[in-house]
Amino acid sequence: MFLPAGGFSGNEGLNIARYLRDKFETHLIDLPGLGKSQGIEGRITPLKLAEWVKEYMDQSQIDKAFLIGHSLGGAILLAFAIYYPDRVYKLILLDEGHKPFPRIPKSEFGSFAYAFPLLSVCVQLFGKYFLNRLAPFFMQDNEQGKDDFAVNVKEFCDRVAIEENEYIRIAMKNPGEFSENGLKLMFGYYNLNLPSMLKKIKVPTHLIYATFETIHETEYKRTGKYIQKFKDSNLPIEYSSVNSGHYVHWSSVFPWKDLKKSLSD
């Protein structure tokens, strides 16, 4: 099962599915409230995220699975692995869990990110009413992004420091459409304590993380600090580093052999 980053649909993992197609049936799943998946009722908590994954697996008659998640999708699968470890063969996290989500996520949202701390408080205070008022701004940005597709793809690749490829174009051509429930999920994710969650992991886990070396000096140092903390802990985690930005699985130096070995263990 593959879960994508916020803003993308499940087809973000298409290159992974194609790589694994000889040995695995891969489910590329939209996030709750983004794309074709229904949202989660009530406040977003790790338990609610875990129950959402469990419901999908139950409905699909999947007793146990290998889980691969990138970014927000990785956080959801991490929550599931914590609450339902007996249903996980192995958890593969793509640049997720080892460090906190930035309080001001500028790389994801540009200058709009400076409003995130205040917006998060308003979502908690006013809930659905505020989300209804906020959703049109995100939807408007999504629609504007379709005006010049080639330019948008290039700008995205430049921003996240990866070379353009067919899988990026496919994913950006069919994004996970924003909704009120999708926004609720994203603000719920914003408030998760990801390192604390990862420290609770009991299932075999493979963390494939971006180093940001030569890409973003501050993030490079920050990543190294958090990775060392986890390596010093006695947790069932193996590590693979990728000299890239956040979208490690779209990097030309992604460690495919490490992934295949991880799924064979």
PDB file of C-alpha atoms in Angstrom:
ATOM      1  CA  MET A   1       0.000   0.000   0.000  1.00  0.00           C
ATOM      2  CA  PHE A   2       1.297   3.432  -0.959  1.00  0.00           C
ATOM      3  CA  LEU A   3       0.115   6.751   0.497  1.00  0.00           C
ATOM      4  CA  PRO A   4       1.314  10.058  -1.035  1.00  0.00           C
ATOM      5  CA  ALA A   5       2.236  13.515   0.190  1.00  0.00           C
ATOM      6  CA  GLY A   6      -0.433  16.155   0.728  1.00  0.00           C
ATOM      7  CA  GLY A   7      -1.576  17.751  -2.529  1.00  0.00           C
ATOM      8  CA  PHE A   8      -0.943  14.631  -4.606  1.00  0.00           C
ATOM      9  CA  SER A   9      -3.159  11.651  -5.359  1.00  0.00           C
ATOM     10  CA  GLY A  10      -2.086   8.044  -4.934  1.00  0.00           C
ATOM     11  CA  ASN A  11      -0.482   8.044  -8.384  1.00  0.00           C
ATOM     12  CA  GLU A  12       2.488   9.838  -6.803  1.00  0.00           C
ATOM     13  CA  GLY A  13       3.738   6.295  -6.161  1.00  0.00           C
ATOM     14  CA  LEU A  14       3.312   5.083  -9.748  1.00  0.00           C
ATOM     15  CA  ASN A  15       7.053   4.604 -10.303  1.00  0.00           C
ATOM     16  CA  ILE A  16       7.218   2.446  -7.157  1.00  0.00           C
ATOM     17  CA  ALA A  17       4.226   0.368  -8.273  1.00  0.00           C
ATOM     18  CA  ARG A  18       5.797  -0.214 -11.685  1.00  0.00           C
ATOM     19  CA  TYR A  19       9.109  -1.200 -10.117  1.00  0.00           C
ATOM     20  CA  LEU A  20       7.402  -3.735  -7.835  1.00  0.00           C
ATOM     21  CA  ARG A  21       4.782  -5.051 -10.279  1.00  0.00           C
ATOM     22  CA  ASP A  22       6.459  -8.412 -10.875  1.00  0.00           C
ATOM     23  CA  LYS A  23       6.180  -9.392  -7.203  1.00  0.00           C
ATOM     24  CA  PHE A  24       3.541  -7.184  -5.597  1.00  0.00           C
ATOM     25  CA  GLU A  25       0.013  -5.909  -6.076  1.00  0.00           C
ATOM     26  CA  THR A  26       0.358  -2.248  -5.131  1.00  0.00           C
ATOM     27  CA  HIS A  27      -2.572  -0.119  -3.948  1.00  0.00           C
ATOM     28  CA  LEU A  28      -2.051   3.596  -4.721  1.00  0.00           C
ATOM     29  CA  ILE A  29      -4.453   5.312  -2.353  1.00  0.00           C
ATOM     30  CA  ASP A  30      -5.640   8.926  -2.194  1.00  0.00           C
ATOM     31  CA  LEU A  31      -5.382  10.573   1.214  1.00  0.00           C
ATOM     32  CA  PRO A  32      -8.570  11.072   3.260  1.00  0.00           C
ATOM     33  CA  GLY A  33     -10.313  14.203   2.050  1.00  0.00           C
ATOM     34  CA  LEU A  34      -7.881  14.696  -0.862  1.00  0.00           C
ATOM     35  CA  GLY A  35      -8.711  13.244  -4.253  1.00  0.00           C
ATOM     36  CA  LYS A  36     -11.258  10.408  -4.284  1.00  0.00           C
ATOM     37  CA  SER A  37     -10.944   9.260  -0.658  1.00  0.00           C
ATOM     38  CA  GLN A  38     -13.537  10.293   1.896  1.00  0.00           C
ATOM     39  CA  GLY A  39     -12.447  12.470   4.786  1.00  0.00           C
ATOM     40  CA  ILE A  40     -12.126  11.612   8.458  1.00  0.00           C
ATOM     41  CA  GLU A  41     -14.904  12.644  10.826  1.00  0.00           C
ATOM     42  CA  GLY A  42     -14.036  14.731  13.878  1.00  0.00           C
ATOM     43  CA  ARG A  43     -10.624  15.886  15.076  1.00  0.00           C
ATOM     44  CA  ILE A  44      -7.577  14.391  13.381  1.00  0.00           C
ATOM     45  CA  THR A  45      -5.619  12.181  15.794  1.00  0.00           C
ATOM     46  CA  PRO A  46      -3.081   9.367  15.249  1.00  0.00           C
ATOM     47  CA  LEU A  47      -5.757   6.843  16.261  1.00  0.00           C
ATOM     48  CA  LYS A  48      -8.249   8.266  13.738  1.00  0.00           C
ATOM     49  CA  LEU A  49      -5.588   8.045  11.020  1.00  0.00           C
ATOM     50  CA  ALA A  50      -4.844   4.443  11.957  1.00  0.00           C
ATOM     51  CA  GLU A  51      -8.525   3.508  11.907  1.00  0.00           C
ATOM     52  CA  TRP A  52      -8.912   5.045   8.440  1.00  0.00           C
ATOM     53  CA  VAL A  53      -6.169   2.738   7.083  1.00  0.00           C
ATOM     54  CA  LYS A  54      -7.665  -0.243   8.926  1.00  0.00           C
ATOM     55  CA  GLU A  55     -11.069   0.438   7.372  1.00  0.00           C
ATOM     56  CA  TYR A  56      -9.540   0.420   3.884  1.00  0.00           C
ATOM     57  CA  MET A  57      -7.690  -2.826   4.552  1.00  0.00           C
ATOM     58  CA  ASP A  58     -10.787  -4.465   6.018  1.00  0.00           C
ATOM     59  CA  GLN A  59     -12.933  -3.425   3.060  1.00  0.00           C
ATOM     60  CA  SER A  60     -10.262  -4.644   0.625  1.00  0.00           C
ATOM     61  CA  GLN A  61      -9.870  -7.906   2.586  1.00  0.00           C
ATOM     62  CA  ILE A  62      -6.175  -7.244   3.189  1.00  0.00           C
ATOM     63  CA  ASP A  63      -5.068  -8.944   6.389  1.00  0.00           C
ATOM     64  CA  LYS A  64      -1.448  -7.749   6.344  1.00  0.00           C
ATOM     65  CA  ALA A  65       0.625  -5.552   4.036  1.00  0.00           C
ATOM     66  CA  PHE A  66       3.892  -3.831   3.267  1.00  0.00           C
ATOM     67  CA  LEU A  67       3.290  -0.110   3.769  1.00  0.00           C
ATOM     68  CA  ILE A  68       5.080   2.662   1.860  1.00  0.00           C
ATOM     69  CA  GLY A  69       4.309   6.281   2.669  1.00  0.00           C
ATOM     70  CA  HIS A  70       5.781   9.610   1.642  1.00  0.00           C
ATOM     71  CA  SER A  71       5.458  12.746   3.781  1.00  0.00           C
ATOM     72  CA  LEU A  72       1.865  13.095   5.046  1.00  0.00           C
ATOM     73  CA  GLY A  73       1.085   9.614   3.711  1.00  0.00           C
ATOM     74  CA  GLY A  74       4.003   8.255   5.701  1.00  0.00           C
ATOM     75  CA  ALA A  75       2.670   9.869   8.879  1.00  0.00           C
ATOM     76  CA  ILE A  76      -0.705   8.153   8.376  1.00  0.00           C
ATOM     77  CA  LEU A  77       0.920   4.758   7.862  1.00  0.00           C
ATOM     78  CA  LEU A  78       3.200   5.352  10.853  1.00  0.00           C
ATOM     79  CA  ALA A  79       0.098   5.883  12.990  1.00  0.00           C
ATOM     80  CA  PHE A  80      -1.396   2.642  11.649  1.00  0.00           C
ATOM     81  CA  ALA A  81       1.812   0.707  12.369  1.00  0.00           C
ATOM     82  CA  ILE A  82       1.770   1.969  15.966  1.00  0.00           C
ATOM     83  CA  TYR A  83      -1.829   0.931  16.657  1.00  0.00           C
ATOM     84  CA  TYR A  84      -2.047  -2.195  14.450  1.00  0.00           C
ATOM     85  CA  PRO A  85       1.479  -3.659  14.298  1.00  0.00           C
ATOM     86  CA  ASP A  86       0.203  -7.202  13.710  1.00  0.00           C
ATOM     87  CA  ARG A  87      -1.131  -6.116  10.290  1.00  0.00           C
ATOM     88  CA  VAL A  88       2.200  -4.748   9.030  1.00  0.00           C
ATOM     89  CA  TYR A  89       4.925  -6.803   7.345  1.00  0.00           C
ATOM     90  CA  LYS A  90       7.183  -3.769   7.077  1.00  0.00           C
ATOM     91  CA  LEU A  91       6.851   0.015   7.102  1.00  0.00           C
ATOM     92  CA  ILE A  92       8.764   2.018   4.488  1.00  0.00           C
ATOM     93  CA  LEU A  93       8.912   5.742   5.292  1.00  0.00           C
ATOM     94  CA  LEU A  94       9.980   8.090   2.504  1.00  0.00           C
ATOM     95  CA  ASP A  95      11.539  11.126   4.196  1.00  0.00           C
ATOM     96  CA  GLU A  96       9.034  11.073   7.030  1.00  0.00           C
ATOM     97  CA  GLY A  97       8.924  10.716  10.798  1.00  0.00           C
ATOM     98  CA  HIS A  98      12.499  11.517  11.810  1.00  0.00           C
ATOM     99  CA  LYS A  99      12.060  15.272  12.272  1.00  0.00           C
ATOM    100  CA  PRO A 100       9.216  17.650  13.128  1.00  0.00           C
ATOM    101  CA  PHE A 101       7.164  19.249  10.389  1.00  0.00           C
ATOM    102  CA  PRO A 102       8.321  22.918  10.133  1.00  0.00           C
ATOM    103  CA  ARG A 103       6.219  25.444  12.039  1.00  0.00           C
ATOM    104  CA  ILE A 104       6.552  27.672   8.980  1.00  0.00           C
ATOM    105  CA  PRO A 105       6.516  25.238   5.991  1.00  0.00           C
ATOM    106  CA  LYS A 106       7.876  27.694   3.461  1.00  0.00           C
ATOM    107  CA  SER A 107       9.214  25.076   1.037  1.00  0.00           C
ATOM    108  CA  GLU A 108       5.683  23.654   0.683  1.00  0.00           C
ATOM    109  CA  PHE A 109       3.580  26.835   0.735  1.00  0.00           C
ATOM    110  CA  GLY A 110       5.902  29.760   0.000  1.00  0.00           C
ATOM    111  CA  SER A 111       5.189  33.060   1.754  1.00  0.00           C
ATOM    112  CA  PHE A 112       1.699  31.773   2.665  1.00  0.00           C
ATOM    113  CA  ALA A 113       3.440  29.484   5.175  1.00  0.00           C
ATOM    114  CA  TYR A 114       3.992  32.383   7.573  1.00  0.00           C
ATOM    115  CA  ALA A 115       0.248  32.338   8.273  1.00  0.00           C
ATOM    116  CA  PHE A 116       0.184  28.636   9.188  1.00  0.00           C
ATOM    117  CA  PRO A 117       0.633  28.971  12.988  1.00  0.00           C
ATOM    118  CA  LEU A 118      -2.285  31.406  13.168  1.00  0.00           C
ATOM    119  CA  LEU A 119      -4.418  29.409  10.725  1.00  0.00           C
ATOM    120  CA  SER A 120      -3.820  26.246  12.755  1.00  0.00           C
ATOM    121  CA  VAL A 121      -5.075  27.937  15.918  1.00  0.00           C
ATOM    122  CA  CYS A 122      -8.163  29.211  14.068  1.00  0.00           C
ATOM    123  CA  VAL A 123      -8.912  25.701  12.755  1.00  0.00           C
ATOM    124  CA  GLN A 124      -8.752  24.333  16.294  1.00  0.00           C
ATOM    125  CA  LEU A 125     -10.948  27.126  17.678  1.00  0.00           C
ATOM    126  CA  PHE A 126     -13.556  27.442  14.933  1.00  0.00           C
ATOM    127  CA  GLY A 127     -13.384  24.046  13.209  1.00  0.00           C
ATOM    128  CA  LYS A 128     -15.656  23.402  10.246  1.00  0.00           C
ATOM    129  CA  TYR A 129     -16.812  27.023   9.924  1.00  0.00           C
ATOM    130  CA  PHE A 130     -13.263  28.294   9.471  1.00  0.00           C
ATOM    131  CA  LEU A 131     -12.306  25.425   7.128  1.00  0.00           C
ATOM    132  CA  ASN A 132     -15.268  26.264   4.903  1.00  0.00           C
ATOM    133  CA  ARG A 133     -14.050  29.848   4.643  1.00  0.00           C
ATOM    134  CA  LEU A 134     -10.438  28.815   4.032  1.00  0.00           C
ATOM    135  CA  ALA A 135     -10.968  26.029   1.484  1.00  0.00           C
ATOM    136  CA  PRO A 136     -11.737  28.312  -1.524  1.00  0.00           C
ATOM    137  CA  PHE A 137      -8.289  29.936  -1.240  1.00  0.00           C
ATOM    138  CA  PHE A 138      -6.561  26.552  -1.587  1.00  0.00           C
ATOM    139  CA  MET A 139      -8.897  25.470  -4.377  1.00  0.00           C
ATOM    140  CA  GLN A 140      -8.247  28.721  -6.224  1.00  0.00           C
ATOM    141  CA  ASP A 141      -4.486  28.115  -6.042  1.00  0.00           C
ATOM    142  CA  ASN A 142      -5.046  24.597  -7.337  1.00  0.00           C
ATOM    143  CA  GLU A 143      -6.982  25.869 -10.345  1.00  0.00           C
ATOM    144  CA  GLN A 144      -4.450  28.613 -11.103  1.00  0.00           C
ATOM    145  CA  GLY A 145      -1.742  25.950 -11.101  1.00  0.00           C
ATOM    146  CA  LYS A 146      -3.308  24.381 -14.209  1.00  0.00           C
ATOM    147  CA  ASP A 147      -2.846  27.488 -16.377  1.00  0.00           C
ATOM    148  CA  ASP A 148       0.669  26.699 -17.635  1.00  0.00           C
ATOM    149  CA  PHE A 149       1.445  23.071 -16.870  1.00  0.00           C
ATOM    150  CA  ALA A 150       5.001  22.967 -18.251  1.00  0.00           C
ATOM    151  CA  VAL A 151       6.014  26.052 -16.278  1.00  0.00           C
ATOM    152  CA  ASN A 152       4.461  24.697 -13.080  1.00  0.00           C
ATOM    153  CA  VAL A 153       6.275  21.362 -13.424  1.00  0.00           C
ATOM    154  CA  LYS A 154       9.597  23.123 -13.956  1.00  0.00           C
ATOM    155  CA  GLU A 155       9.032  25.440 -10.984  1.00  0.00           C
ATOM    156  CA  PHE A 156       8.130  22.481  -8.774  1.00  0.00           C
ATOM    157  CA  CYS A 157      11.213  20.495  -9.802  1.00  0.00           C
ATOM    158  CA  ASP A 158      13.466  23.520  -9.271  1.00  0.00           C
ATOM    159  CA  ARG A 159      11.951  24.142  -5.837  1.00  0.00           C
ATOM    160  CA  VAL A 160      12.389  20.557  -4.601  1.00  0.00           C
ATOM    161  CA  ALA A 161      15.727  20.009  -6.396  1.00  0.00           C
ATOM    162  CA  ILE A 162      14.865  17.056  -8.649  1.00  0.00           C
ATOM    163  CA  GLU A 163      15.065  16.447 -12.388  1.00  0.00           C
ATOM    164  CA  GLU A 164      11.779  16.415 -14.268  1.00  0.00           C
ATOM    165  CA  ASN A 165      10.493  12.980 -15.291  1.00  0.00           C
ATOM    166  CA  GLU A 166       7.310  11.337 -16.582  1.00  0.00           C
ATOM    167  CA  TYR A 167       6.136  10.314 -13.114  1.00  0.00           C
ATOM    168  CA  ILE A 168       6.260  13.874 -11.833  1.00  0.00           C
ATOM    169  CA  ARG A 169       4.273  15.046 -14.841  1.00  0.00           C
ATOM    170  CA  ILE A 170       1.651  12.328 -14.317  1.00  0.00           C
ATOM    171  CA  ALA A 171       1.308  13.157 -10.618  1.00  0.00           C
ATOM    172  CA  MET A 172       1.030  16.897 -11.217  1.00  0.00           C
ATOM    173  CA  LYS A 173      -1.462  16.367 -14.046  1.00  0.00           C
ATOM    174  CA  ASN A 174      -3.796  14.529 -11.658  1.00  0.00           C
ATOM    175  CA  PRO A 175      -3.351  16.096  -8.197  1.00  0.00           C
ATOM    176  CA  GLY A 176      -5.371  15.331  -5.088  1.00  0.00           C
ATOM    177  CA  GLU A 177      -8.096  17.956  -5.199  1.00  0.00           C
ATOM    178  CA  PHE A 178      -8.488  20.039  -2.049  1.00  0.00           C
ATOM    179  CA  SER A 179     -11.617  19.930   0.058  1.00  0.00           C
ATOM    180  CA  GLU A 180     -12.644  21.027   3.523  1.00  0.00           C
ATOM    181  CA  ASN A 181     -11.793  17.559   4.850  1.00  0.00           C
ATOM    182  CA  GLY A 182      -8.460  17.601   3.052  1.00  0.00           C
ATOM    183  CA  LEU A 183      -7.564  20.881   4.719  1.00  0.00           C
ATOM    184  CA  LYS A 184      -8.572  19.437   8.082  1.00  0.00           C
ATOM    185  CA  LEU A 185      -6.211  16.530   7.442  1.00  0.00           C
ATOM    186  CA  MET A 186      -3.333  18.835   6.549  1.00  0.00           C
ATOM    187  CA  PHE A 187      -3.745  20.954   9.677  1.00  0.00           C
ATOM    188  CA  GLY A 188      -4.059  17.787  11.742  1.00  0.00           C
ATOM    189  CA  TYR A 189      -0.772  16.624  10.234  1.00  0.00           C
ATOM    190  CA  TYR A 190       0.784  20.006  11.003  1.00  0.00           C
ATOM    191  CA  ASN A 191       0.141  19.376  14.698  1.00  0.00           C
ATOM    192  CA  LEU A 192       1.461  15.797  14.889  1.00  0.00           C
ATOM    193  CA  ASN A 193       4.621  15.122  16.885  1.00  0.00           C
ATOM    194  CA  LEU A 194       6.301  12.939  14.272  1.00  0.00           C
ATOM    195  CA  PRO A 195       9.553  12.039  16.094  1.00  0.00           C
ATOM    196  CA  SER A 196       7.549  11.075  19.167  1.00  0.00           C
ATOM    197  CA  MET A 197       5.392   8.806  17.021  1.00  0.00           C
ATOM    198  CA  LEU A 198       8.405   7.189  15.355  1.00  0.00           C
ATOM    199  CA  LYS A 199       9.934   6.436  18.753  1.00  0.00           C
ATOM    200  CA  LYS A 200       6.901   4.227  19.472  1.00  0.00           C
ATOM    201  CA  ILE A 201       7.466   2.012  16.447  1.00  0.00           C
ATOM    202  CA  LYS A 202       7.662  -1.740  17.080  1.00  0.00           C
ATOM    203  CA  VAL A 203       7.429  -3.119  13.528  1.00  0.00           C
ATOM    204  CA  PRO A 204      10.407  -3.480  11.143  1.00  0.00           C
ATOM    205  CA  THR A 205      10.834  -0.072   9.531  1.00  0.00           C
ATOM    206  CA  HIS A 206      12.988   1.268   6.702  1.00  0.00           C
ATOM    207  CA  LEU A 207      13.491   5.038   6.687  1.00  0.00           C
ATOM    208  CA  ILE A 208      14.679   6.356   3.318  1.00  0.00           C
ATOM    209  CA  TYR A 209      15.483   9.976   4.011  1.00  0.00           C
ATOM    210  CA  ALA A 210      16.697  13.025   2.102  1.00  0.00           C
ATOM    211  CA  THR A 211      20.028  14.482   3.218  1.00  0.00           C
ATOM    212  CA  PHE A 212      19.515  17.908   1.543  1.00  0.00           C
ATOM    213  CA  GLU A 213      23.307  18.053   1.108  1.00  0.00           C
ATOM    214  CA  THR A 214      24.297  20.805  -1.377  1.00  0.00           C
ATOM    215  CA  ILE A 215      20.572  21.618  -1.654  1.00  0.00           C
ATOM    216  CA  HIS A 216      19.654  23.370   1.611  1.00  0.00           C
ATOM    217  CA  GLU A 217      22.397  23.864   4.198  1.00  0.00           C
ATOM    218  CA  THR A 218      20.095  24.502   7.170  1.00  0.00           C
ATOM    219  CA  GLU A 219      17.925  21.476   6.375  1.00  0.00           C
ATOM    220  CA  TYR A 220      21.046  19.370   5.796  1.00  0.00           C
ATOM    221  CA  LYS A 221      22.318  20.119   9.329  1.00  0.00           C
ATOM    222  CA  ARG A 222      18.857  19.715  10.848  1.00  0.00           C
ATOM    223  CA  THR A 223      18.378  16.339   9.165  1.00  0.00           C
ATOM    224  CA  GLY A 224      21.769  15.071  10.300  1.00  0.00           C
ATOM    225  CA  LYS A 225      21.019  16.025  13.907  1.00  0.00           C
ATOM    226  CA  TYR A 226      17.686  14.176  14.033  1.00  0.00           C
ATOM    227  CA  ILE A 227      18.920  11.114  12.146  1.00  0.00           C
ATOM    228  CA  GLN A 228      21.809  10.706  14.576  1.00  0.00           C
ATOM    229  CA  LYS A 229      19.397  10.822  17.514  1.00  0.00           C
ATOM    230  CA  PHE A 230      17.375   7.969  16.038  1.00  0.00           C
ATOM    231  CA  LYS A 231      20.443   5.958  15.128  1.00  0.00           C
ATOM    232  CA  ASP A 232      21.523   6.207  18.767  1.00  0.00           C
ATOM    233  CA  SER A 233      18.173   4.730  19.843  1.00  0.00           C
ATOM    234  CA  ASN A 234      17.425   1.018  19.989  1.00  0.00           C
ATOM    235  CA  LEU A 235      14.603   1.003  17.452  1.00  0.00           C
ATOM    236  CA  PRO A 236      13.780  -1.533  14.678  1.00  0.00           C
ATOM    237  CA  ILE A 237      14.728   0.954  11.951  1.00  0.00           C
ATOM    238  CA  GLU A 238      17.152   0.621   9.049  1.00  0.00           C
ATOM    239  CA  TYR A 239      18.290   3.751   7.237  1.00  0.00           C
ATOM    240  CA  SER A 240      19.042   4.696   3.637  1.00  0.00           C
ATOM    241  CA  SER A 241      20.131   8.221   2.772  1.00  0.00           C
ATOM    242  CA  VAL A 242      19.406   9.921  -0.543  1.00  0.00           C
ATOM    243  CA  ASN A 243      21.304  13.014  -1.603  1.00  0.00           C
ATOM    244  CA  SER A 244      18.173  14.829  -2.688  1.00  0.00           C
ATOM    245  CA  GLY A 245      15.321  16.949  -1.470  1.00  0.00           C
ATOM    246  CA  HIS A 246      12.066  15.776   0.107  1.00  0.00           C
ATOM    247  CA  TYR A 247      10.751  13.788  -2.907  1.00  0.00           C
ATOM    248  CA  VAL A 248      13.304  11.004  -2.533  1.00  0.00           C
ATOM    249  CA  HIS A 249      11.448   8.433  -4.664  1.00  0.00           C
ATOM    250  CA  TRP A 250      11.541  10.785  -7.661  1.00  0.00           C
ATOM    251  CA  SER A 251      15.267  11.337  -7.295  1.00  0.00           C
ATOM    252  CA  SER A 252      17.596   9.888  -9.934  1.00  0.00           C
ATOM    253  CA  VAL A 253      19.707   8.439  -7.092  1.00  0.00           C
ATOM    254  CA  PHE A 254      16.880   6.715  -5.213  1.00  0.00           C
ATOM    255  CA  PRO A 255      18.194   3.404  -3.734  1.00  0.00           C
ATOM    256  CA  TRP A 256      15.932   0.949  -5.571  1.00  0.00           C
ATOM    257  CA  LYS A 257      18.082  -2.003  -4.561  1.00  0.00           C
ATOM    258  CA  ASP A 258      17.686  -1.079  -0.882  1.00  0.00           C
ATOM    259  CA  LEU A 259      13.913  -0.914  -1.332  1.00  0.00           C
ATOM    260  CA  LYS A 260      13.761  -4.305  -3.053  1.00  0.00           C
ATOM    261  CA  LYS A 261      15.949  -5.889  -0.359  1.00  0.00           C
ATOM    262  CA  SER A 262      13.815  -4.335   2.363  1.00  0.00           C
ATOM    263  CA  LEU A 263      10.682  -5.874   0.883  1.00  0.00           C
ATOM    264  CA  SER A 264      12.369  -9.267   0.556  1.00  0.00           C
ATOM    265  CA  ASP A 265      13.571  -9.537   4.178  1.00  0.00           C
TER     266      ASP A 265
END
